[in-house]
Coordinates of C-alpha atoms in Angstrom, one line a residue:
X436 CA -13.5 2.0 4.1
X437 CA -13.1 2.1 7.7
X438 CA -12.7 6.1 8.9
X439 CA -12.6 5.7 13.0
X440 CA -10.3 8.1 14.3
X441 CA -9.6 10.8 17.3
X442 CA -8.4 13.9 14.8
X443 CA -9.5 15.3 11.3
X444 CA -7.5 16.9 8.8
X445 CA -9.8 19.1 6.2
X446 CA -6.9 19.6 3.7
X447 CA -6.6 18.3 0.0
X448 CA -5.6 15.1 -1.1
X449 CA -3.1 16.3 -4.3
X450 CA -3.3 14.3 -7.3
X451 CA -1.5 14.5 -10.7
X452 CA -0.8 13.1 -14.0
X453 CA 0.5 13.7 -17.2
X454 CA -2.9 14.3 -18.6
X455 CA -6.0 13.2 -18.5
X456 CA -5.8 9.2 -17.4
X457 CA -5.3 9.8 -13.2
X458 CA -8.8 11.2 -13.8
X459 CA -9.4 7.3 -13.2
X460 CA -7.2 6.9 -9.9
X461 CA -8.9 10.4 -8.7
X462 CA -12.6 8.6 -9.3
X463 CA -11.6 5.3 -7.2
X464 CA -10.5 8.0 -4.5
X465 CA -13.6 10.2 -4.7
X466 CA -15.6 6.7 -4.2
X467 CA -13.6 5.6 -1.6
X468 CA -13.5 8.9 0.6
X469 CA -16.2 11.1 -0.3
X470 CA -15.4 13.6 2.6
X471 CA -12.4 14.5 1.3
X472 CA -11.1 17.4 -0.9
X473 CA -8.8 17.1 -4.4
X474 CA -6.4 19.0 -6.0
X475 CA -6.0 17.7 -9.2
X476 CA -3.4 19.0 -11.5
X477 CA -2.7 17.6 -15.1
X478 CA -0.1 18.6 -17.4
X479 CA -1.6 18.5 -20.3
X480 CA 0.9 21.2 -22.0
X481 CA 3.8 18.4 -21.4
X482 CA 1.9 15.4 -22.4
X483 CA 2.1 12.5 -22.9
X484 CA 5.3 11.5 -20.5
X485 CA 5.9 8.1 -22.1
X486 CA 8.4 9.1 -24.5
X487 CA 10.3 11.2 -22.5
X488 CA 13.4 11.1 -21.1
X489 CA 13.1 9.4 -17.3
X490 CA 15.5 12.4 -15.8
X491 CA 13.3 14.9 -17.6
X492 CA 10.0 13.4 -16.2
X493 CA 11.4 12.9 -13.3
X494 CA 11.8 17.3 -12.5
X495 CA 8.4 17.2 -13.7
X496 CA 7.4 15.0 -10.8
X497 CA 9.4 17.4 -8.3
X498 CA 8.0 20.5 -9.8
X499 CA 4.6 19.4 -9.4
X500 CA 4.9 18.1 -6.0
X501 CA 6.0 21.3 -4.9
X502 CA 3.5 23.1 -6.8
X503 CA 0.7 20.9 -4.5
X504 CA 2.9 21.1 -1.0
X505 CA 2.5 24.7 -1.9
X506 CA -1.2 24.6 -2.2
X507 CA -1.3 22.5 1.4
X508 CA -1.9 19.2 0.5
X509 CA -2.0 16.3 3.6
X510 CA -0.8 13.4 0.6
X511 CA 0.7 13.3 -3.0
X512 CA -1.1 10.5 -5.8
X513 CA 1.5 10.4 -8.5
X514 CA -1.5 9.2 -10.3
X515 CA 1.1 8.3 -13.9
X516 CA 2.9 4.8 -14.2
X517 CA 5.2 6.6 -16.1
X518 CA 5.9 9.5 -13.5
X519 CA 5.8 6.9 -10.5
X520 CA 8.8 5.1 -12.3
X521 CA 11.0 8.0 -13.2
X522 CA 10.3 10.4 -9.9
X523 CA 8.3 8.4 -7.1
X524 CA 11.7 7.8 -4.7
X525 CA 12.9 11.1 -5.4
X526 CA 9.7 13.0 -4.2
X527 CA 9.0 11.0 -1.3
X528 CA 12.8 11.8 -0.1
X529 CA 12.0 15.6 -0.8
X530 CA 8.8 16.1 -0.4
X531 CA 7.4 16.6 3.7
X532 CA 4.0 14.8 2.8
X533 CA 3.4 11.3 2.2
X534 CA 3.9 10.8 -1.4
X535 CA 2.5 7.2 -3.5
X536 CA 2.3 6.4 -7.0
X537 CA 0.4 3.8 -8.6
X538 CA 3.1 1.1 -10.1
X539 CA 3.3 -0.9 -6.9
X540 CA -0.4 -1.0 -5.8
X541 CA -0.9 -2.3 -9.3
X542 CA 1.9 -4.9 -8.8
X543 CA 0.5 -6.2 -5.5
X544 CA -3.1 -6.7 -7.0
X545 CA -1.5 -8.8 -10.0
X546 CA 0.4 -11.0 -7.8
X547 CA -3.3 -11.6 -5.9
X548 CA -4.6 -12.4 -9.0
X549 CA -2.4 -14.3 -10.8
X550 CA -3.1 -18.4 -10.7
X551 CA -0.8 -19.3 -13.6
X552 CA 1.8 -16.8 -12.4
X553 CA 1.9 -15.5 -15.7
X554 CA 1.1 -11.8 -15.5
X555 CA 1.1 -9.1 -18.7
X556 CA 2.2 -5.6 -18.9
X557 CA 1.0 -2.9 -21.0
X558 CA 1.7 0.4 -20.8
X559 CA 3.7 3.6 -22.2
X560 CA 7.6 2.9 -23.5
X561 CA 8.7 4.5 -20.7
X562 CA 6.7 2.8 -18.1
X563 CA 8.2 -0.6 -19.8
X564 CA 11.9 0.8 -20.1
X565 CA 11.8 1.5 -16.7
X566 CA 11.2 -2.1 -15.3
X567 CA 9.5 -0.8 -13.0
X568 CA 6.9 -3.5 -13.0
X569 CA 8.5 -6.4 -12.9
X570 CA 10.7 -5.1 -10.0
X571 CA 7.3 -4.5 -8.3
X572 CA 6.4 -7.8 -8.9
X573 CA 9.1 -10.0 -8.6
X574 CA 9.9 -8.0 -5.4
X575 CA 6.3 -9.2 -3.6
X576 CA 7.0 -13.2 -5.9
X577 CA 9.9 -13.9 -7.8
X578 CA 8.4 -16.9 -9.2
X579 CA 5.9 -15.0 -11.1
X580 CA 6.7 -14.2 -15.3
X581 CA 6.2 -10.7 -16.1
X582 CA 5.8 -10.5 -20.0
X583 CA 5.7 -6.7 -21.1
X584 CA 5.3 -4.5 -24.3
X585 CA 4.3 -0.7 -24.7
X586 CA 1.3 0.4 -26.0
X587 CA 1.6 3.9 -26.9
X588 CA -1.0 4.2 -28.9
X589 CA -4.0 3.4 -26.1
X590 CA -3.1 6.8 -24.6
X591 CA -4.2 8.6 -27.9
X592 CA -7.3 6.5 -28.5
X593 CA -8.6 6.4 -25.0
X594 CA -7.8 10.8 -24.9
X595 CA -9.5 10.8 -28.2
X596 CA -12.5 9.1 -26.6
X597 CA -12.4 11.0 -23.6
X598 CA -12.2 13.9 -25.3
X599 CA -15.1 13.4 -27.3
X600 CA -13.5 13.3 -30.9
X601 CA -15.7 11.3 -32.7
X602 CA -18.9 11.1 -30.1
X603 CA -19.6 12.6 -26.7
X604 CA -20.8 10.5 -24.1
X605 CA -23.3 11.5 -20.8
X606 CA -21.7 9.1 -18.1
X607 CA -18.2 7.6 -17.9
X608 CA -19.9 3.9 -17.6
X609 CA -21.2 4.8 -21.3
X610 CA -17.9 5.8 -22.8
X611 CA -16.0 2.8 -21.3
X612 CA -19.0 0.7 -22.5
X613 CA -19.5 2.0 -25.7
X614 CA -17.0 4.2 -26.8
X615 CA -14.1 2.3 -28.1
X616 CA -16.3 0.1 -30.0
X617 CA -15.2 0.5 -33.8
X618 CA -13.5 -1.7 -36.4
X619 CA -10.3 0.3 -36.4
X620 CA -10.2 -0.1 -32.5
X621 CA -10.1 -3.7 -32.2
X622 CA -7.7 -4.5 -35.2
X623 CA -5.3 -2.5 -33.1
X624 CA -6.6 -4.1 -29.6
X625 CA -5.8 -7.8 -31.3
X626 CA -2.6 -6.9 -32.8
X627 CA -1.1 -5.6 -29.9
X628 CA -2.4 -8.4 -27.3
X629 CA -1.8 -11.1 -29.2
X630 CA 1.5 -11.7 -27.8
X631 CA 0.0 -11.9 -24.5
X632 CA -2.8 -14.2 -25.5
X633 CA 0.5 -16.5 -27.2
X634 CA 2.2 -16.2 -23.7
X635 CA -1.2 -17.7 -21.8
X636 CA -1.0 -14.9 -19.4
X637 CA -4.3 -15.1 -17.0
X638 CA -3.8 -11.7 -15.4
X639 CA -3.0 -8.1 -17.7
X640 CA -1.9 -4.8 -15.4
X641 CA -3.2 -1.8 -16.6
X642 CA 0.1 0.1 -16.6
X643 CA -1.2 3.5 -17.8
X644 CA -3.9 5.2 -15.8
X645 CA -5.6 6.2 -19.4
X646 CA -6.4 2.1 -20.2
X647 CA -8.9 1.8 -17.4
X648 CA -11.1 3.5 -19.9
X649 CA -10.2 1.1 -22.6
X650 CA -11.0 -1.8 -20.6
X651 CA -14.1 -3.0 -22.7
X652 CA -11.7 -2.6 -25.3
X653 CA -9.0 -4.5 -23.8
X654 CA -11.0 -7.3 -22.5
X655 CA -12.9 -8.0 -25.8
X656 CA -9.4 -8.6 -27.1
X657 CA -7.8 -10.9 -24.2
X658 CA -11.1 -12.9 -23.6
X659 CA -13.2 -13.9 -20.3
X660 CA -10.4 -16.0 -18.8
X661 CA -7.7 -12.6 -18.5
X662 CA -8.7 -10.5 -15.3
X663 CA -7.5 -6.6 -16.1
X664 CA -5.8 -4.8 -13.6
X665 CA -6.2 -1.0 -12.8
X666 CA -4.3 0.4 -9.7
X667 CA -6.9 2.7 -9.0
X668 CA -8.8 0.4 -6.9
X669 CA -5.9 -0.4 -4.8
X670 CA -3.6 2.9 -5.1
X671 CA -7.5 4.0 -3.4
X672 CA -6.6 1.6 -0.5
X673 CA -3.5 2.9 -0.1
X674 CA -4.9 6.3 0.5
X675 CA -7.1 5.6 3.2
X676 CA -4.5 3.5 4.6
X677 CA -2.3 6.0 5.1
X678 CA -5.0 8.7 6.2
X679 CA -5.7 6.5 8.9
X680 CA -2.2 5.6 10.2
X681 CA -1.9 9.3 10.2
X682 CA -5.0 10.3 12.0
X683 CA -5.5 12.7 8.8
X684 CA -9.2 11.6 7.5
X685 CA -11.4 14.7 6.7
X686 CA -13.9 15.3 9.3
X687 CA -17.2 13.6 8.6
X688 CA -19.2 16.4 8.1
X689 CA -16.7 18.4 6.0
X690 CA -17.8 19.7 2.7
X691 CA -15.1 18.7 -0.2
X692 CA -13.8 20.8 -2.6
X693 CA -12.8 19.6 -6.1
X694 CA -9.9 21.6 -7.6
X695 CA -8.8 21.3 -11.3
X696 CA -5.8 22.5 -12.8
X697 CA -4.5 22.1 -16.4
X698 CA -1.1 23.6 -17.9
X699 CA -3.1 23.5 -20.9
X700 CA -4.9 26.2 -22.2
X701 CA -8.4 25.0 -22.3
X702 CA -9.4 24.7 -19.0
X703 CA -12.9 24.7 -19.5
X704 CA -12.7 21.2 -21.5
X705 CA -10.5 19.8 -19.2
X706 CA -12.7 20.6 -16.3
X707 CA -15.2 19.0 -18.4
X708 CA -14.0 16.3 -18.7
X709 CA -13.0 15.7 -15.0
X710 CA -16.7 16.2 -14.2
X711 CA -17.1 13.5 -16.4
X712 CA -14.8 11.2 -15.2
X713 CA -15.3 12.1 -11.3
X714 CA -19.1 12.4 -11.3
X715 CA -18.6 16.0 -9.0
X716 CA -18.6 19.4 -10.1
X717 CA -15.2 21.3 -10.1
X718 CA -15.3 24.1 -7.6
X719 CA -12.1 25.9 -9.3
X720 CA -10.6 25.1 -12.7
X721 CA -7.8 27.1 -13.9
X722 CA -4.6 27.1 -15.8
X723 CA -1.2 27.2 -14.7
X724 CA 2.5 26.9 -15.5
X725 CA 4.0 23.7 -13.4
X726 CA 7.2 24.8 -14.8
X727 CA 9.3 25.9 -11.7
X728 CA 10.3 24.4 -8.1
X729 CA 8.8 25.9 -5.4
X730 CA 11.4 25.7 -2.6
X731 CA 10.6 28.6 -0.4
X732 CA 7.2 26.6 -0.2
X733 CA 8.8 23.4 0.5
X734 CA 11.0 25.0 2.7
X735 CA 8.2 26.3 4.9
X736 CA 6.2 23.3 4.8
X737 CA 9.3 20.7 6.2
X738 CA 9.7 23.5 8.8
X739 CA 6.1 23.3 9.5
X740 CA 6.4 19.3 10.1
X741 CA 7.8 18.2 12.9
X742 CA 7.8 14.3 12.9
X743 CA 9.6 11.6 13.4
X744 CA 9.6 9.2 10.1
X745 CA 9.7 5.1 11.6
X746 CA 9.7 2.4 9.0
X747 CA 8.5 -0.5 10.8
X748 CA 9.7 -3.6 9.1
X749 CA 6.5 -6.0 8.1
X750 CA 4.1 -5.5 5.5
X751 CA 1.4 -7.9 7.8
X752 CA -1.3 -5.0 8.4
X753 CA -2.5 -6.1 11.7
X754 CA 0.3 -5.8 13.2
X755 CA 1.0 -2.5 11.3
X756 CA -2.5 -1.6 13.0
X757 CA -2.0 -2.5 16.5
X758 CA 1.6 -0.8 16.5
X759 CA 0.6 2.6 14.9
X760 CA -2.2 2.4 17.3
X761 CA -0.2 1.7 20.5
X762 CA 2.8 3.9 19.9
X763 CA 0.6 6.8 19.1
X764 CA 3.2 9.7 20.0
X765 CA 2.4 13.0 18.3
X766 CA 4.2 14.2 15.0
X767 CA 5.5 10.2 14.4
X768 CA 4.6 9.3 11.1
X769 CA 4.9 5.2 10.5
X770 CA 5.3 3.3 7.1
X771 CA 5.8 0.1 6.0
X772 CA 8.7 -1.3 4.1
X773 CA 6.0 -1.4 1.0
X774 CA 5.0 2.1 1.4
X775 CA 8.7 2.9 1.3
X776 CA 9.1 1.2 -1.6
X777 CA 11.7 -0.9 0.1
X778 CA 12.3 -4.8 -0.1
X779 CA 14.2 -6.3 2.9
X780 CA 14.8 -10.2 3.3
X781 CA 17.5 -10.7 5.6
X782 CA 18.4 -13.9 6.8
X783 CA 17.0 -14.6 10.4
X784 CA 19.6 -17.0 12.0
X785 CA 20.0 -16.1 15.6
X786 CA 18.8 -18.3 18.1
X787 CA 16.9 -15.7 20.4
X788 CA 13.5 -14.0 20.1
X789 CA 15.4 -10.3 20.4
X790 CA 18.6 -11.3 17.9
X791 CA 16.0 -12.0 15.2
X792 CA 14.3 -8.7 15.8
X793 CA 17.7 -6.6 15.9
X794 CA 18.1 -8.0 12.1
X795 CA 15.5 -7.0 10.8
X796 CA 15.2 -3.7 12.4
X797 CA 18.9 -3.2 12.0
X798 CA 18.3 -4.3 7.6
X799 CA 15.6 -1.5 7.7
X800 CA 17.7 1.1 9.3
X801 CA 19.5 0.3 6.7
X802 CA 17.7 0.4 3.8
X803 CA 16.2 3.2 4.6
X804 CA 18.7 5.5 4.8
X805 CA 18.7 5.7 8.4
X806 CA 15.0 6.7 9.5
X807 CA 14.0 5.0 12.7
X808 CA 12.8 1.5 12.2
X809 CA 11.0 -1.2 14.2
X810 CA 10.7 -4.8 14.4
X811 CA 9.3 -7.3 16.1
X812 CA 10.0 -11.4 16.0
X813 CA 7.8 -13.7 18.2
X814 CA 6.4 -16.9 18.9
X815 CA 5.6 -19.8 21.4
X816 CA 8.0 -21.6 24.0
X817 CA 7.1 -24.6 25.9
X818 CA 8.3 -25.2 29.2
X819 CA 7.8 -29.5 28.4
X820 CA 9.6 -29.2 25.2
X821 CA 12.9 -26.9 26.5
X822 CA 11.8 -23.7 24.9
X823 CA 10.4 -25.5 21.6
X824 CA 9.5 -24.0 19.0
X825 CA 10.7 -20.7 19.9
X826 CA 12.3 -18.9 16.9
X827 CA 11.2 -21.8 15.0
X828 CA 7.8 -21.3 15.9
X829 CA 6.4 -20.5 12.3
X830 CA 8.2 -23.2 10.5
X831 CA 7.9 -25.9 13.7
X832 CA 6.5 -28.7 11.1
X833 CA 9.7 -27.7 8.1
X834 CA 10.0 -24.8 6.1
X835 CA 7.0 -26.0 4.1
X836 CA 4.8 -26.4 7.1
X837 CA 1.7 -24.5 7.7
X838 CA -0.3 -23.8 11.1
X839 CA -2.6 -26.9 10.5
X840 CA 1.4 -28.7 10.7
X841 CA 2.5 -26.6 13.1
X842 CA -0.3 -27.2 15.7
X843 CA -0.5 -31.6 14.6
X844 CA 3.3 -31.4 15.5
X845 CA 3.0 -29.5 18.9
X846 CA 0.5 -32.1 19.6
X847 CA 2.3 -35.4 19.2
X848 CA 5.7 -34.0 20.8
X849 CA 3.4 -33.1 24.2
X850 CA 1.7 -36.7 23.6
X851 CA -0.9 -37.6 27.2
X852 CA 1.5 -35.2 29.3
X853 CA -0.9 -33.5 32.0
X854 CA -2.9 -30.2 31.7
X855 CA -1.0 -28.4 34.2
X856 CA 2.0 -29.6 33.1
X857 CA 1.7 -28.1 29.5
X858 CA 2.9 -24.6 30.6
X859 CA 3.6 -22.3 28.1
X860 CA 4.4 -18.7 26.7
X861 CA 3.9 -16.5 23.8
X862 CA 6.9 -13.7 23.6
X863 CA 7.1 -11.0 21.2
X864 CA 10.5 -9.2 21.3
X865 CA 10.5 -5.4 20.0
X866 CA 13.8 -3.8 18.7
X867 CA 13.1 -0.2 18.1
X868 CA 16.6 1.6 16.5
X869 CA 16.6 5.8 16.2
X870 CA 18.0 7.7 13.7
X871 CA 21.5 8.0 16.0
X872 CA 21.2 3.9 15.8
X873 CA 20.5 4.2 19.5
X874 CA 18.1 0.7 20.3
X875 CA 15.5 -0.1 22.8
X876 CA 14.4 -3.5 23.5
X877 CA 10.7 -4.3 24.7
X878 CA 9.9 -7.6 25.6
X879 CA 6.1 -9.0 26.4
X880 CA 4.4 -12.4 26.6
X881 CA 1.5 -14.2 28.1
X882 CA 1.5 -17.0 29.9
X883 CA -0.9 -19.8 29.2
X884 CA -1.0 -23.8 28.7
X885 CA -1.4 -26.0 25.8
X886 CA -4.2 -27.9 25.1
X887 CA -5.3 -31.3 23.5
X888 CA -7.3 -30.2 20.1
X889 CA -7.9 -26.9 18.6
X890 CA -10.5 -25.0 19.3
X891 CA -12.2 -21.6 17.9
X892 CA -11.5 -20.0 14.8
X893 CA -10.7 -16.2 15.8
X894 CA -6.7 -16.6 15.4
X895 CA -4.0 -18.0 13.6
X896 CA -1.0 -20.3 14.6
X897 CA -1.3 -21.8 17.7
X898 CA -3.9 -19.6 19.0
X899 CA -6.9 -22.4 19.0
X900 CA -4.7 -24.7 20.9
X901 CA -3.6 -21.9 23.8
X902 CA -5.3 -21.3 27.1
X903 CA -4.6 -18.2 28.2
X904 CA -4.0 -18.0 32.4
X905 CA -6.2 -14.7 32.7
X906 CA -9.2 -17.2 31.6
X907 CA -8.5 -19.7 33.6
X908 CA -8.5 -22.4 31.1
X909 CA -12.2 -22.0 29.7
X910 CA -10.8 -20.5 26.3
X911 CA -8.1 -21.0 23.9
X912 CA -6.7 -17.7 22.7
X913 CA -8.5 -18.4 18.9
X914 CA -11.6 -18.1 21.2
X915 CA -11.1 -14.5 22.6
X916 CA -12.8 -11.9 21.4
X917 CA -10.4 -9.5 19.3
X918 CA -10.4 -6.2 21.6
X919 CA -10.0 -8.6 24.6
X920 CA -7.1 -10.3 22.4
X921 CA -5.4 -6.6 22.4
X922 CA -5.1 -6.1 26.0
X923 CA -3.5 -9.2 26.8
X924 CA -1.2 -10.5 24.3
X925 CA 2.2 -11.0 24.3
X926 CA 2.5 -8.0 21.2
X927 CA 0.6 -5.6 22.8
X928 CA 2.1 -6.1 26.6
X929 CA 5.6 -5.6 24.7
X930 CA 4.6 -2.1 23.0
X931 CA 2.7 -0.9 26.3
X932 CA 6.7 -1.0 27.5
X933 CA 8.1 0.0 24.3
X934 CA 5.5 3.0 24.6
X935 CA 7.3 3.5 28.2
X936 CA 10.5 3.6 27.4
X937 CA 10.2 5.4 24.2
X938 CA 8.8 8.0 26.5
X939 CA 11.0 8.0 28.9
X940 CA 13.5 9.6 26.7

């Protein structure tokens, strides 16, 4: 994963679970950012969550958070379906360090997966009476059938296994290989995924971090044609994501530190087993009573931060990237409506580049319980055609169109008109609105012309058929190298004088 950055941040990454299963998460993390350190808490003594009451798991979650934040860590893995149903909103409102959970990265890698659009569930009964997956879902396609049913008794084999009950194994590939493999097993496999086999599902979420071990298990059971889905793999993503929005990766040549911590009281096995599950050697292991808030440590810590939360309202990461990279003003920390856990859909009917961008800035302000929010709505305008597309610019061939449409239609409405008389303009329109609802409006485009085919596969939309001015013709925009692209286009002229104006107050 990409780790390019102008500032380091040495502290832990704080992971936790109920138990033993965000072992799993923890490992896809390890893999994915080797430089960085973990604190990795399980409460073992309260385990398993699933049965539990949601308001009950839901102090658990706040009492551990606070027990990390006390312990310094940069970023909070709920690393339990269960836990990230009950408590994920709650902590991230009340805890000052990004906080993520695993139910919605699992729910966005279903909904990549999917063909039939007919995606399973299993997980712990209070995973499933939560919803919480199917709102994930449905939230990224509503078109997609969830079909759900709890499994409680995959937590117990898959600790039993891990735990070495009836065999130890040497390597975690070996006991996810081999060590599910009995009679007894697969009866139970087969009669609780038969359902899903009778539903035709094509795609089965993981919803417990313990299944990833069962996966042989599992996928014996659904056959060849199911693809499983752990969130570890993309929860993983998520991490670095956020590290690097942040500027918060650990330095490159930082040694890690693996913590372990247990409210059980045989730390010694549980270490072991992290070891196992991790592949690194634990560097502390101890036990500890999660019991209690820590709010002078909390209190400290949110006194300690000084930044400015903006939700910036698209989940489309490269423009995520070339915002966060543009408005880089110290202590602002940026999100996206997904990592706010926030769905926002309003309906864009104003007839101007800017009116579009004040709704949707203005829906996030909103939604968000009034942090700062940002939005942007752009497109093309040609001089020949009175302004055409303009705000119509993404649905120019009908609201089934695509950019292949798009660019036939431009085409035939500019029919043998001249070169030079093809002028035209892209225009992004910024709406930036502050916690006091105060707005500031940024507008930038660049100029160019239309040409008479497409040309150069480096963009989207109408990029292969626009020449760009500052090139004189010789290249469509689709043509232009990408750091080139930066410096001139309309989005990044209009955050240059957002960046401005922003600092201008």
């Amino acid at each position: 994963m990409e780790t390019t950055q102008h500032s380091f941040d040495n502290a832990p990454i704080g992971i936790f679970d109920s138990g033993l299963g965000g072992f799993t998460v923890a490992r896809e993390i390890v893999a994915a950012l080797p430089h960085e350190s973990i604190v990795y808490a399980g409460d073992t003594a309260r385990c398993p969550y699933g049965p539990r009451d949601q308001r009950e798991v839901d102090a658990f979650v706040q009492q551990i958070c606070s027990w990390l934040v006390a312990r310094g860590v940069k970023l909070i893995v709920i690393a339990c379906n269960t836990a990230t149903a009950a408590g994920l909103a709650h902590a991230q409102r009340t805890m000052p360090v990004p906080v993520i959970g695993v139910v919605e990265p699992g729910a966005r890698a279903a909904t990549m997966t999917t063909l039939t659009r007919r995606v399973g569930v299993v997980a712990t009964q209070g995973t499933i009476d939560s919803g919480a997956y199917e709102r994930a879902i449905n939230n990224i396609d509503a078109g997609i059938e969830v079909f759900s049913a709890p499994t409680q008794r995959f937590v117990e084999i898959a600790e039993q296994g891990l735990r070495g009950q009836d065999e130890r194994f040497a390597t975690y590939e070996e006991l996810v290989a081999r060590g599910f493999d009995s009679a007894d097993y697969r009866a139970l496999a087969e009669g609780y995924l038969a359902p899903f086999r009778e539903k035709r599902v094509d795609t089965l979420v993981l919803g417990c971090t313990h299944f990833p071990l069962l996966a042989g298990l599992i996928g014996q059971a659904m056959g060849p044609g199911v693809q499983l889905i752990s969130s570890a793999t993309e929860t993983a993503r998520d991490v670095a994501e956020i590290l690097r929005r942040r500027r918060a990766f650990a330095a490159p040549d930082h040694r890690p530190s693996y913590q372990f911590f247990t409210s059980g009281a045989d730390c010694e096995e549980f270490a072991r087993l992290g070891t196992l599950v991790l592949n690194v050697e634990a560097d502390r292991i101890e036990t500890v009573d999660f019991g209690e808030l820590h709010l002078e440590e909390l209190r400290a810590a949110k006194e300690a931060v000084v930044e400015k939360k903006v939700v910036i309202a698209t989940n489309n990461a490269h423009k995520v990237s070339e915002i966060t990279t543009a408005l880089d003003f110290e202590g602002w920390h940026y999100s996206t409506l997904r990592d706010a856990g926030l769905v926002s859909n309003p309906v864009e009917d104003a007839d101007n580049f800017e009116g579009n961008a004040r709704i949707k800035a203005r829906a996030a302000h909103e939604l968000s319980g009034g942090l700062a929010a940002l939005a942007d709505d752009s497109g093309l305008v040609v001089d020949a055609l009175g302004g055409d597309p303009g705000v119509f610019s993404s649905r120019y061939a009908g609201e089934d169109g695509n950019d292949a449409a798009n660019n036939e239609k431009l085409l035939r409405e500019l029919g043998d008109l001249p070169f030079d008389e093809r002028t035209a303009r892209f225009v992004c329109t910024l709406v930036f609105i502050d916690e006091d609802g105060s707005e500031t409006v940024a507008r930038g485009t660049i100029e160019g012309k239309i040409g008479f085919e497409e040309k150069g596969s480096g963009g989207f939309g109408y990029d292969p058929l626009f020449y760009p001015d500052f090139y004189e013709g010789r290249l469509t925009l689709a043509e232009v190298p990408q750091e080139d692209k930066n410096a001139i286009s309309h989005r990044g002229n209009a955050l240059r004088q957002l960046k401005e104006l922003l600092g201008e107050k």
